Amino acid sequence: MISGFLIAIPSLDPIYNILGRGDYFILLLLLLVILMVALLTERVEKVRTLNKLNQELKTEAMKLEDANNELEAFAYSVSHDLRVPLRAIDGFSRIVIEDYEKELDEEGVRLLNVIRDNTKKMGQLIDDILLLSRAGRQEMNNSKLDMTSLAKNVYNEFQQDVSSRNIDFVVEDMPPVDADRALMTQVLTNLIGNAIKFTKKTENPRIELGYTEDEANYIYHVKDNGAGFNMKYYDKLFGLFQRLHSQEEFEGTGVGLSIVQRIISRHNGRVWGEGEVGKGATIYFSLPKTK
């Protein structure tokens, strides 16, 4: 608009000759006022449009948050309600096997055991969905956490699983951090549990926990020399119900890393990983330093 105004000024020379110097400058001043009004009007309109878009964005964000809350509440309710019929299926299947085993042939017993195995898997899936829901809904109570001690305590909870294995478990001295103890325990439980699971076929299993840091964050990691994964499928690593290994190779529901990601996100951190097939994997998560 301004460039057009400047281009138009030389074309006013004939008018200057007619009006004279005084009237000519009055005309220029009038044109300048018109130009400023036009620019101001355009600016006001852009601000109005931007404010409208911001308001629409806020409205959509609120709708999305409400939808997510409703979905989490629904998932929690459904998962909780499914526990009762699953217990019934498992319980009655066990009773049939114990009380009527002599009246069943080998195939009948096998099928009932398949039912029991699948109800256990379904129960684990329900438990994980409930954990995922709690990870997003649970009130946070941050305190100064000794991450080194917490990691060792979490590993000790797996003694029944690792007592017959010679796992080289190494924990560096890691800095304390402000975080919710229950939620961070869940993070380390999932990550250390995965490392234990994915090294079960490794001849000399090793699990390492350590950290690095940058100006604003502590960056913790859990590293193993287990099955690893193909980085080509990295985008599925933290996806809900996504698995990079078959159920036959390694048991699981595909929810654990989604829980980790949600918890770390609530702590204003981020989580990522790297791996190589047959050589292991490393999962990193950052947590902000406190001032």
PDB file of C-alpha atoms in Angstrom:
ATOM      1  CA  MET A   1       0.000   0.000   0.000  1.00  0.00           C
ATOM      2  CA  ILE A   2       2.815   2.410   0.945  1.00  0.00           C
ATOM      3  CA  SER A   3       4.746   1.641  -2.235  1.00  0.00           C
ATOM      4  CA  GLY A   4       1.642   2.356  -4.298  1.00  0.00           C
ATOM      5  CA  PHE A   5       1.251   5.694  -2.535  1.00  0.00           C
ATOM      6  CA  LEU A   6       4.873   6.632  -3.223  1.00  0.00           C
ATOM      7  CA  ILE A   7       4.550   5.656  -6.882  1.00  0.00           C
ATOM      8  CA  ALA A   8       1.457   7.840  -7.178  1.00  0.00           C
ATOM      9  CA  ILE A   9       3.165  11.006  -5.841  1.00  0.00           C
ATOM     10  CA  PRO A  10       4.963  11.994  -9.093  1.00  0.00           C
ATOM     11  CA  SER A  11       1.664  11.789 -10.959  1.00  0.00           C
ATOM     12  CA  LEU A  12       0.399  14.671  -8.781  1.00  0.00           C
ATOM     13  CA  ASP A  13       2.732  17.196 -10.451  1.00  0.00           C
ATOM     14  CA  PRO A  14       0.016  18.568 -12.822  1.00  0.00           C
ATOM     15  CA  ILE A  15      -2.240  19.098  -9.795  1.00  0.00           C
ATOM     16  CA  TYR A  16       0.571  21.040  -8.107  1.00  0.00           C
ATOM     17  CA  ASN A  17       0.643  23.385 -11.084  1.00  0.00           C
ATOM     18  CA  ILE A  18      -3.120  23.963 -10.827  1.00  0.00           C
ATOM     19  CA  LEU A  19      -3.582  24.229  -7.054  1.00  0.00           C
ATOM     20  CA  GLY A  20      -0.435  25.992  -6.068  1.00  0.00           C
ATOM     21  CA  ARG A  21       2.006  25.096  -3.340  1.00  0.00           C
ATOM     22  CA  GLY A  22      -0.233  25.567  -0.250  1.00  0.00           C
ATOM     23  CA  ASP A  23      -3.213  23.595  -1.473  1.00  0.00           C
ATOM     24  CA  TYR A  24      -0.933  20.942  -2.896  1.00  0.00           C
ATOM     25  CA  PHE A  25       0.636  20.194   0.479  1.00  0.00           C
ATOM     26  CA  ILE A  26      -2.798  20.172   2.095  1.00  0.00           C
ATOM     27  CA  LEU A  27      -3.771  17.540  -0.468  1.00  0.00           C
ATOM     28  CA  LEU A  28      -0.643  15.520   0.290  1.00  0.00           C
ATOM     29  CA  LEU A  29      -1.382  15.744   4.003  1.00  0.00           C
ATOM     30  CA  LEU A  30      -4.940  14.577   3.395  1.00  0.00           C
ATOM     31  CA  LEU A  31      -3.692  11.626   1.345  1.00  0.00           C
ATOM     32  CA  LEU A  32      -1.211  10.761   4.096  1.00  0.00           C
ATOM     33  CA  VAL A  33      -4.009  10.766   6.688  1.00  0.00           C
ATOM     34  CA  ILE A  34      -6.108   8.523   4.447  1.00  0.00           C
ATOM     35  CA  LEU A  35      -3.142   6.191   4.069  1.00  0.00           C
ATOM     36  CA  MET A  36      -2.558   6.005   7.850  1.00  0.00           C
ATOM     37  CA  VAL A  37      -6.260   5.334   8.474  1.00  0.00           C
ATOM     38  CA  ALA A  38      -6.172   2.546   5.865  1.00  0.00           C
ATOM     39  CA  LEU A  39      -3.074   1.008   7.440  1.00  0.00           C
ATOM     40  CA  LEU A  40      -4.565   1.251  10.924  1.00  0.00           C
ATOM     41  CA  THR A  41      -7.810  -0.333   9.741  1.00  0.00           C
ATOM     42  CA  GLU A  42      -5.881  -3.174   8.136  1.00  0.00           C
ATOM     43  CA  ARG A  43      -3.864  -3.660  11.311  1.00  0.00           C
ATOM     44  CA  VAL A  44      -6.977  -3.693  13.506  1.00  0.00           C
ATOM     45  CA  GLU A  45      -8.595  -6.246  11.209  1.00  0.00           C
ATOM     46  CA  LYS A  46      -5.536  -8.506  11.419  1.00  0.00           C
ATOM     47  CA  VAL A  47      -5.545  -8.256  15.219  1.00  0.00           C
ATOM     48  CA  ARG A  48      -9.251  -9.094  15.303  1.00  0.00           C
ATOM     49  CA  THR A  49      -8.680 -12.106  13.041  1.00  0.00           C
ATOM     50  CA  LEU A  50      -5.753 -13.266  15.169  1.00  0.00           C
ATOM     51  CA  ASN A  51      -7.744 -12.889  18.393  1.00  0.00           C
ATOM     52  CA  LYS A  52     -10.607 -14.839  16.861  1.00  0.00           C
ATOM     53  CA  LEU A  53      -8.258 -17.641  15.795  1.00  0.00           C
ATOM     54  CA  ASN A  54      -6.666 -17.713  19.261  1.00  0.00           C
ATOM     55  CA  GLN A  55     -10.071 -17.957  20.889  1.00  0.00           C
ATOM     56  CA  GLU A  56     -11.098 -20.748  18.536  1.00  0.00           C
ATOM     57  CA  LEU A  57      -7.842 -22.543  19.297  1.00  0.00           C
ATOM     58  CA  LYS A  58      -8.429 -22.226  23.051  1.00  0.00           C
ATOM     59  CA  THR A  59     -11.963 -23.548  22.632  1.00  0.00           C
ATOM     60  CA  GLU A  60     -10.756 -26.540  20.617  1.00  0.00           C
ATOM     61  CA  ALA A  61      -7.966 -27.193  23.145  1.00  0.00           C
ATOM     62  CA  MET A  62     -10.522 -27.205  25.967  1.00  0.00           C
ATOM     63  CA  LYS A  63     -12.752 -29.580  24.002  1.00  0.00           C
ATOM     64  CA  LEU A  64      -9.772 -31.867  23.376  1.00  0.00           C
ATOM     65  CA  GLU A  65      -8.819 -31.834  27.055  1.00  0.00           C
ATOM     66  CA  ASP A  66     -12.402 -32.631  28.058  1.00  0.00           C
ATOM     67  CA  ALA A  67     -12.502 -35.460  25.518  1.00  0.00           C
ATOM     68  CA  ASN A  68      -9.214 -36.870  26.822  1.00  0.00           C
ATOM     69  CA  ASN A  69     -10.471 -36.700  30.400  1.00  0.00           C
ATOM     70  CA  GLU A  70     -13.696 -38.443  29.427  1.00  0.00           C
ATOM     71  CA  LEU A  71     -11.747 -41.098  27.530  1.00  0.00           C
ATOM     72  CA  GLU A  72      -9.438 -41.726  30.487  1.00  0.00           C
ATOM     73  CA  ALA A  73     -12.412 -41.929  32.850  1.00  0.00           C
ATOM     74  CA  PHE A  74     -14.138 -44.343  30.462  1.00  0.00           C
ATOM     75  CA  ALA A  75     -11.004 -46.495  30.151  1.00  0.00           C
ATOM     76  CA  TYR A  76     -10.611 -46.578  33.922  1.00  0.00           C
ATOM     77  CA  SER A  77     -14.254 -47.486  34.475  1.00  0.00           C
ATOM     78  CA  VAL A  78     -14.374 -50.183  31.794  1.00  0.00           C
ATOM     79  CA  SER A  79     -11.051 -51.687  32.845  1.00  0.00           C
ATOM     80  CA  HIS A  80     -12.132 -51.752  36.478  1.00  0.00           C
ATOM     81  CA  ASP A  81     -15.476 -53.356  35.642  1.00  0.00           C
ATOM     82  CA  LEU A  82     -13.823 -56.041  33.471  1.00  0.00           C
ATOM     83  CA  ARG A  83     -11.845 -57.384  36.425  1.00  0.00           C
ATOM     84  CA  VAL A  84     -14.856 -59.166  37.966  1.00  0.00           C
ATOM     85  CA  PRO A  85     -15.902 -61.291  34.956  1.00  0.00           C
ATOM     86  CA  LEU A  86     -12.249 -62.124  34.232  1.00  0.00           C
ATOM     87  CA  ARG A  87     -11.774 -63.400  37.769  1.00  0.00           C
ATOM     88  CA  ALA A  88     -14.918 -65.474  37.354  1.00  0.00           C
ATOM     89  CA  ILE A  89     -13.699 -66.996  34.074  1.00  0.00           C
ATOM     90  CA  ASP A  90     -10.315 -67.827  35.564  1.00  0.00           C
ATOM     91  CA  GLY A  91     -11.804 -69.153  38.799  1.00  0.00           C
ATOM     92  CA  PHE A  92     -14.397 -71.418  37.181  1.00  0.00           C
ATOM     93  CA  SER A  93     -11.847 -72.692  34.660  1.00  0.00           C
ATOM     94  CA  ARG A  94      -9.542 -73.636  37.530  1.00  0.00           C
ATOM     95  CA  ILE A  95     -12.416 -75.386  39.360  1.00  0.00           C
ATOM     96  CA  VAL A  96     -13.308 -77.413  36.268  1.00  0.00           C
ATOM     97  CA  ILE A  97      -9.675 -78.500  35.829  1.00  0.00           C
ATOM     98  CA  GLU A  98      -9.267 -79.438  39.513  1.00  0.00           C
ATOM     99  CA  ASP A  99     -12.635 -81.138  40.069  1.00  0.00           C
ATOM    100  CA  TYR A 100     -13.342 -82.682  36.675  1.00  0.00           C
ATOM    101  CA  GLU A 101      -9.875 -83.396  35.288  1.00  0.00           C
ATOM    102  CA  LYS A 102     -10.487 -87.164  35.288  1.00  0.00           C
ATOM    103  CA  GLU A 103     -13.623 -86.698  33.188  1.00  0.00           C
ATOM    104  CA  LEU A 104     -11.838 -84.528  30.632  1.00  0.00           C
ATOM    105  CA  ASP A 105      -9.556 -85.778  27.906  1.00  0.00           C
ATOM    106  CA  GLU A 106      -6.127 -84.244  27.284  1.00  0.00           C
ATOM    107  CA  GLU A 107      -7.485 -81.809  24.705  1.00  0.00           C
ATOM    108  CA  GLY A 108     -10.193 -80.568  27.080  1.00  0.00           C
ATOM    109  CA  VAL A 109      -7.636 -79.847  29.805  1.00  0.00           C
ATOM    110  CA  ARG A 110      -5.392 -78.086  27.275  1.00  0.00           C
ATOM    111  CA  LEU A 111      -8.220 -75.846  26.098  1.00  0.00           C
ATOM    112  CA  LEU A 112      -9.152 -74.897  29.654  1.00  0.00           C
ATOM    113  CA  ASN A 113      -5.523 -74.013  30.351  1.00  0.00           C
ATOM    114  CA  VAL A 114      -5.534 -71.859  27.194  1.00  0.00           C
ATOM    115  CA  ILE A 115      -8.572 -70.038  28.598  1.00  0.00           C
ATOM    116  CA  ARG A 116      -6.780 -69.470  31.904  1.00  0.00           C
ATOM    117  CA  ASP A 117      -3.599 -68.239  30.195  1.00  0.00           C
ATOM    118  CA  ASN A 118      -5.548 -65.760  28.107  1.00  0.00           C
ATOM    119  CA  THR A 119      -7.542 -64.460  31.064  1.00  0.00           C
ATOM    120  CA  LYS A 120      -4.217 -63.794  32.805  1.00  0.00           C
ATOM    121  CA  LYS A 121      -2.970 -61.887  29.756  1.00  0.00           C
ATOM    122  CA  MET A 122      -6.222 -59.928  29.637  1.00  0.00           C
ATOM    123  CA  GLY A 123      -5.880 -59.195  33.342  1.00  0.00           C
ATOM    124  CA  GLN A 124      -2.373 -57.851  32.796  1.00  0.00           C
ATOM    125  CA  LEU A 125      -3.633 -55.675  29.949  1.00  0.00           C
ATOM    126  CA  ILE A 126      -6.389 -54.284  32.189  1.00  0.00           C
ATOM    127  CA  ASP A 127      -3.863 -53.578  34.948  1.00  0.00           C
ATOM    128  CA  ASP A 128      -1.662 -51.699  32.469  1.00  0.00           C
ATOM    129  CA  ILE A 129      -4.596 -49.657  31.148  1.00  0.00           C
ATOM    130  CA  LEU A 130      -5.464 -48.700  34.720  1.00  0.00           C
ATOM    131  CA  LEU A 131      -1.834 -47.702  35.337  1.00  0.00           C
ATOM    132  CA  LEU A 132      -1.881 -45.592  32.178  1.00  0.00           C
ATOM    133  CA  SER A 133      -5.071 -43.878  33.312  1.00  0.00           C
ATOM    134  CA  ARG A 134      -3.667 -43.221  36.785  1.00  0.00           C
ATOM    135  CA  ALA A 135      -0.440 -41.860  35.283  1.00  0.00           C
ATOM    136  CA  GLY A 136      -2.466 -39.080  33.689  1.00  0.00           C
ATOM    137  CA  ARG A 137      -4.929 -38.493  36.541  1.00  0.00           C
ATOM    138  CA  GLN A 138      -2.963 -39.057  39.734  1.00  0.00           C
ATOM    139  CA  GLU A 139      -2.179 -35.942  41.750  1.00  0.00           C
ATOM    140  CA  MET A 140       1.549 -35.242  41.812  1.00  0.00           C
ATOM    141  CA  ASN A 141       3.420 -34.745  45.088  1.00  0.00           C
ATOM    142  CA  ASN A 142       6.958 -33.807  44.184  1.00  0.00           C
ATOM    143  CA  SER A 143       9.847 -34.216  46.589  1.00  0.00           C
ATOM    144  CA  LYS A 144      13.608 -34.591  46.336  1.00  0.00           C
ATOM    145  CA  LEU A 145      14.249 -38.158  45.130  1.00  0.00           C
ATOM    146  CA  ASP A 146      17.478 -40.125  45.469  1.00  0.00           C
ATOM    147  CA  MET A 147      17.452 -41.685  41.997  1.00  0.00           C
ATOM    148  CA  THR A 148      20.361 -44.043  42.744  1.00  0.00           C
ATOM    149  CA  SER A 149      18.669 -45.542  45.789  1.00  0.00           C
ATOM    150  CA  LEU A 150      15.302 -45.670  44.033  1.00  0.00           C
ATOM    151  CA  ALA A 151      16.770 -47.593  41.071  1.00  0.00           C
ATOM    152  CA  LYS A 152      18.394 -50.164  43.371  1.00  0.00           C
ATOM    153  CA  ASN A 153      15.173 -50.612  45.352  1.00  0.00           C
ATOM    154  CA  VAL A 154      13.171 -51.138  42.167  1.00  0.00           C
ATOM    155  CA  TYR A 155      15.643 -53.761  40.920  1.00  0.00           C
ATOM    156  CA  ASN A 156      15.413 -55.593  44.249  1.00  0.00           C
ATOM    157  CA  GLU A 157      11.664 -55.952  43.680  1.00  0.00           C
ATOM    158  CA  PHE A 158      12.515 -58.181  40.702  1.00  0.00           C
ATOM    159  CA  GLN A 159      14.619 -60.638  42.755  1.00  0.00           C
ATOM    160  CA  GLN A 160      12.188 -63.479  42.143  1.00  0.00           C
ATOM    161  CA  ASP A 161      12.656 -62.984  38.385  1.00  0.00           C
ATOM    162  CA  VAL A 162      16.430 -62.510  38.390  1.00  0.00           C
ATOM    163  CA  SER A 163      17.584 -64.795  41.221  1.00  0.00           C
ATOM    164  CA  SER A 164      18.443 -67.609  38.797  1.00  0.00           C
ATOM    165  CA  ARG A 165      20.136 -65.277  36.301  1.00  0.00           C
ATOM    166  CA  ASN A 166      23.584 -63.765  36.504  1.00  0.00           C
ATOM    167  CA  ILE A 167      22.668 -60.199  35.536  1.00  0.00           C
ATOM    168  CA  ASP A 168      25.390 -57.585  35.831  1.00  0.00           C
ATOM    169  CA  PHE A 169      23.341 -54.719  37.250  1.00  0.00           C
ATOM    170  CA  VAL A 170      25.255 -51.429  37.418  1.00  0.00           C
ATOM    171  CA  VAL A 171      23.968 -48.149  38.833  1.00  0.00           C
ATOM    172  CA  GLU A 172      26.009 -44.960  38.650  1.00  0.00           C
ATOM    173  CA  ASP A 173      25.765 -42.346  41.379  1.00  0.00           C
ATOM    174  CA  MET A 174      22.956 -40.259  39.942  1.00  0.00           C
ATOM    175  CA  PRO A 175      21.866 -36.778  41.071  1.00  0.00           C
ATOM    176  CA  PRO A 176      18.650 -36.366  43.064  1.00  0.00           C
ATOM    177  CA  VAL A 177      15.736 -34.679  41.345  1.00  0.00           C
ATOM    178  CA  ASP A 178      12.364 -33.172  42.255  1.00  0.00           C
ATOM    179  CA  ALA A 179       9.682 -35.645  41.162  1.00  0.00           C
ATOM    180  CA  ASP A 180       6.689 -37.650  42.359  1.00  0.00           C
ATOM    181  CA  ARG A 181       8.002 -40.776  44.115  1.00  0.00           C
ATOM    182  CA  ALA A 182       5.143 -43.096  43.143  1.00  0.00           C
ATOM    183  CA  LEU A 183       5.172 -42.056  39.501  1.00  0.00           C
ATOM    184  CA  MET A 184       8.960 -42.172  39.194  1.00  0.00           C
ATOM    185  CA  THR A 185       8.971 -45.617  40.807  1.00  0.00           C
ATOM    186  CA  GLN A 186       6.577 -46.689  38.066  1.00  0.00           C
ATOM    187  CA  VAL A 187       8.923 -45.264  35.398  1.00  0.00           C
ATOM    188  CA  LEU A 188      11.932 -47.181  36.728  1.00  0.00           C
ATOM    189  CA  THR A 189       9.841 -50.317  37.269  1.00  0.00           C
ATOM    190  CA  ASN A 190       8.779 -50.316  33.631  1.00  0.00           C
ATOM    191  CA  LEU A 191      12.233 -49.516  32.236  1.00  0.00           C
ATOM    192  CA  ILE A 192      14.189 -51.925  34.446  1.00  0.00           C
ATOM    193  CA  GLY A 193      11.496 -54.566  33.935  1.00  0.00           C
ATOM    194  CA  ASN A 194      11.853 -54.204  30.171  1.00  0.00           C
ATOM    195  CA  ALA A 195      15.629 -54.493  30.423  1.00  0.00           C
ATOM    196  CA  ILE A 196      15.288 -57.691  32.485  1.00  0.00           C
ATOM    197  CA  LYS A 197      12.758 -59.111  30.037  1.00  0.00           C
ATOM    198  CA  PHE A 198      14.665 -58.330  26.857  1.00  0.00           C
ATOM    199  CA  THR A 199      17.956 -59.747  28.177  1.00  0.00           C
ATOM    200  CA  LYS A 200      16.502 -63.124  29.137  1.00  0.00           C
ATOM    201  CA  LYS A 201      18.030 -64.723  26.003  1.00  0.00           C
ATOM    202  CA  THR A 202      21.367 -62.921  26.372  1.00  0.00           C
ATOM    203  CA  GLU A 203      24.324 -65.022  27.485  1.00  0.00           C
ATOM    204  CA  ASN A 204      25.938 -62.377  29.715  1.00  0.00           C
ATOM    205  CA  PRO A 205      23.139 -59.906  30.502  1.00  0.00           C
ATOM    206  CA  ARG A 206      24.089 -56.402  31.620  1.00  0.00           C
ATOM    207  CA  ILE A 207      21.829 -53.531  32.706  1.00  0.00           C
ATOM    208  CA  GLU A 208      23.236 -50.068  33.336  1.00  0.00           C
ATOM    209  CA  LEU A 209      21.632 -46.972  34.821  1.00  0.00           C
ATOM    210  CA  GLY A 210      23.394 -43.638  34.554  1.00  0.00           C
ATOM    211  CA  TYR A 211      22.991 -40.035  33.567  1.00  0.00           C
ATOM    212  CA  THR A 212      24.346 -37.028  31.719  1.00  0.00           C
ATOM    213  CA  GLU A 213      23.228 -33.441  32.048  1.00  0.00           C
ATOM    214  CA  ASP A 214      22.826 -30.234  30.137  1.00  0.00           C
ATOM    215  CA  GLU A 215      22.218 -26.710  31.368  1.00  0.00           C
ATOM    216  CA  ALA A 216      18.561 -27.269  32.263  1.00  0.00           C
ATOM    217  CA  ASN A 217      18.052 -31.030  32.628  1.00  0.00           C
ATOM    218  CA  TYR A 218      19.346 -34.258  34.078  1.00  0.00           C
ATOM    219  CA  ILE A 219      19.217 -36.953  31.405  1.00  0.00           C
ATOM    220  CA  TYR A 220      18.885 -40.431  32.926  1.00  0.00           C
ATOM    221  CA  HIS A 221      19.168 -43.664  30.956  1.00  0.00           C
ATOM    222  CA  VAL A 222      18.529 -47.387  31.285  1.00  0.00           C
ATOM    223  CA  LYS A 223      20.754 -49.430  28.983  1.00  0.00           C
ATOM    224  CA  ASP A 224      20.812 -53.177  28.295  1.00  0.00           C
ATOM    225  CA  ASN A 225      22.583 -55.588  25.942  1.00  0.00           C
ATOM    226  CA  GLY A 226      19.475 -57.588  25.122  1.00  0.00           C
ATOM    227  CA  ALA A 227      17.323 -58.091  22.051  1.00  0.00           C
ATOM    228  CA  GLY A 228      17.337 -54.435  21.002  1.00  0.00           C
ATOM    229  CA  PHE A 229      15.095 -53.182  18.226  1.00  0.00           C
ATOM    230  CA  ASN A 230      15.198 -51.936  14.659  1.00  0.00           C
ATOM    231  CA  MET A 231      15.370 -48.122  14.563  1.00  0.00           C
ATOM    232  CA  LYS A 232      13.283 -48.262  11.392  1.00  0.00           C
ATOM    233  CA  TYR A 233      10.287 -48.879  13.652  1.00  0.00           C
ATOM    234  CA  TYR A 234      11.237 -46.229  16.211  1.00  0.00           C
ATOM    235  CA  ASP A 235       7.965 -44.323  15.687  1.00  0.00           C
ATOM    236  CA  LYS A 236       6.126 -47.285  17.257  1.00  0.00           C
ATOM    237  CA  LEU A 237       8.356 -47.453  20.339  1.00  0.00           C
ATOM    238  CA  PHE A 238       6.166 -45.322  22.627  1.00  0.00           C
ATOM    239  CA  GLY A 239       2.846 -46.011  20.907  1.00  0.00           C
ATOM    240  CA  LEU A 240      -0.001 -47.455  22.945  1.00  0.00           C
ATOM    241  CA  PHE A 241      -0.365 -51.236  22.370  1.00  0.00           C
ATOM    242  CA  GLN A 242       2.557 -51.117  19.925  1.00  0.00           C
ATOM    243  CA  ARG A 243       5.033 -53.995  20.132  1.00  0.00           C
ATOM    244  CA  LEU A 244       8.367 -54.418  18.332  1.00  0.00           C
ATOM    245  CA  HIS A 245       8.640 -58.094  19.309  1.00  0.00           C
ATOM    246  CA  SER A 246       6.111 -60.893  19.009  1.00  0.00           C
ATOM    247  CA  GLN A 247       4.216 -62.230  22.022  1.00  0.00           C
ATOM    248  CA  GLU A 248       5.941 -65.577  21.486  1.00  0.00           C
ATOM    249  CA  GLU A 249       9.393 -63.971  21.839  1.00  0.00           C
ATOM    250  CA  PHE A 250       8.681 -61.685  24.781  1.00  0.00           C
ATOM    251  CA  GLU A 251       5.496 -61.345  26.796  1.00  0.00           C
ATOM    252  CA  GLY A 252       3.928 -57.932  27.328  1.00  0.00           C
ATOM    253  CA  THR A 253       1.012 -55.658  26.494  1.00  0.00           C
ATOM    254  CA  GLY A 254       2.688 -52.768  24.653  1.00  0.00           C
ATOM    255  CA  VAL A 255       1.594 -50.243  27.287  1.00  0.00           C
ATOM    256  CA  GLY A 256       4.685 -49.887  29.494  1.00  0.00           C
ATOM    257  CA  LEU A 257       6.590 -47.270  27.498  1.00  0.00           C
ATOM    258  CA  SER A 258       3.391 -45.286  26.926  1.00  0.00           C
ATOM    259  CA  ILE A 259       3.058 -45.052  30.709  1.00  0.00           C
ATOM    260  CA  VAL A 260       6.681 -43.909  30.976  1.00  0.00           C
ATOM    261  CA  GLN A 261       6.156 -41.242  28.331  1.00  0.00           C
ATOM    262  CA  ARG A 262       3.022 -39.907  30.014  1.00  0.00           C
ATOM    263  CA  ILE A 263       4.665 -39.705  33.434  1.00  0.00           C
ATOM    264  CA  ILE A 264       7.812 -37.997  32.141  1.00  0.00           C
ATOM    265  CA  SER A 265       5.696 -35.548  30.152  1.00  0.00           C
ATOM    266  CA  ARG A 266       3.819 -34.613  33.346  1.00  0.00           C
ATOM    267  CA  HIS A 267       7.203 -33.812  34.890  1.00  0.00           C
ATOM    268  CA  ASN A 268       7.982 -31.448  31.973  1.00  0.00           C
ATOM    269  CA  GLY A 269      10.571 -33.839  30.593  1.00  0.00           C
ATOM    270  CA  ARG A 270      10.830 -35.979  27.502  1.00  0.00           C
ATOM    271  CA  VAL A 271      11.697 -39.599  26.734  1.00  0.00           C
ATOM    272  CA  TRP A 272      13.414 -41.186  23.741  1.00  0.00           C
ATOM    273  CA  GLY A 273      15.452 -44.255  22.891  1.00  0.00           C
ATOM    274  CA  GLU A 274      17.912 -45.945  20.602  1.00  0.00           C
ATOM    275  CA  GLY A 275      18.658 -49.568  19.848  1.00  0.00           C
ATOM    276  CA  GLU A 276      20.156 -52.113  17.520  1.00  0.00           C
ATOM    277  CA  VAL A 277      18.827 -55.599  16.855  1.00  0.00           C
ATOM    278  CA  GLY A 278      20.750 -58.163  18.892  1.00  0.00           C
ATOM    279  CA  LYS A 279      22.894 -55.533  20.622  1.00  0.00           C
ATOM    280  CA  GLY A 280      20.515 -53.959  23.096  1.00  0.00           C
ATOM    281  CA  ALA A 281      18.610 -50.750  23.703  1.00  0.00           C
ATOM    282  CA  THR A 282      18.913 -47.560  25.704  1.00  0.00           C
ATOM    283  CA  ILE A 283      15.942 -45.536  26.914  1.00  0.00           C
ATOM    284  CA  TYR A 284      16.618 -41.940  27.958  1.00  0.00           C
ATOM    285  CA  PHE A 285      14.418 -39.586  29.933  1.00  0.00           C
ATOM    286  CA  SER A 286      15.060 -35.997  30.975  1.00  0.00           C
ATOM    287  CA  LEU A 287      13.882 -34.232  34.111  1.00  0.00           C
ATOM    288  CA  PRO A 288      14.305 -30.504  34.774  1.00  0.00           C
ATOM    289  CA  LYS A 289      16.874 -29.348  37.283  1.00  0.00           C
ATOM    290  CA  THR A 290      15.496 -27.342  40.159  1.00  0.00           C
ATOM    291  CA  LYS A 291      16.834 -23.847  40.728  1.00  0.00           C
TER     292      LYS A 291
END
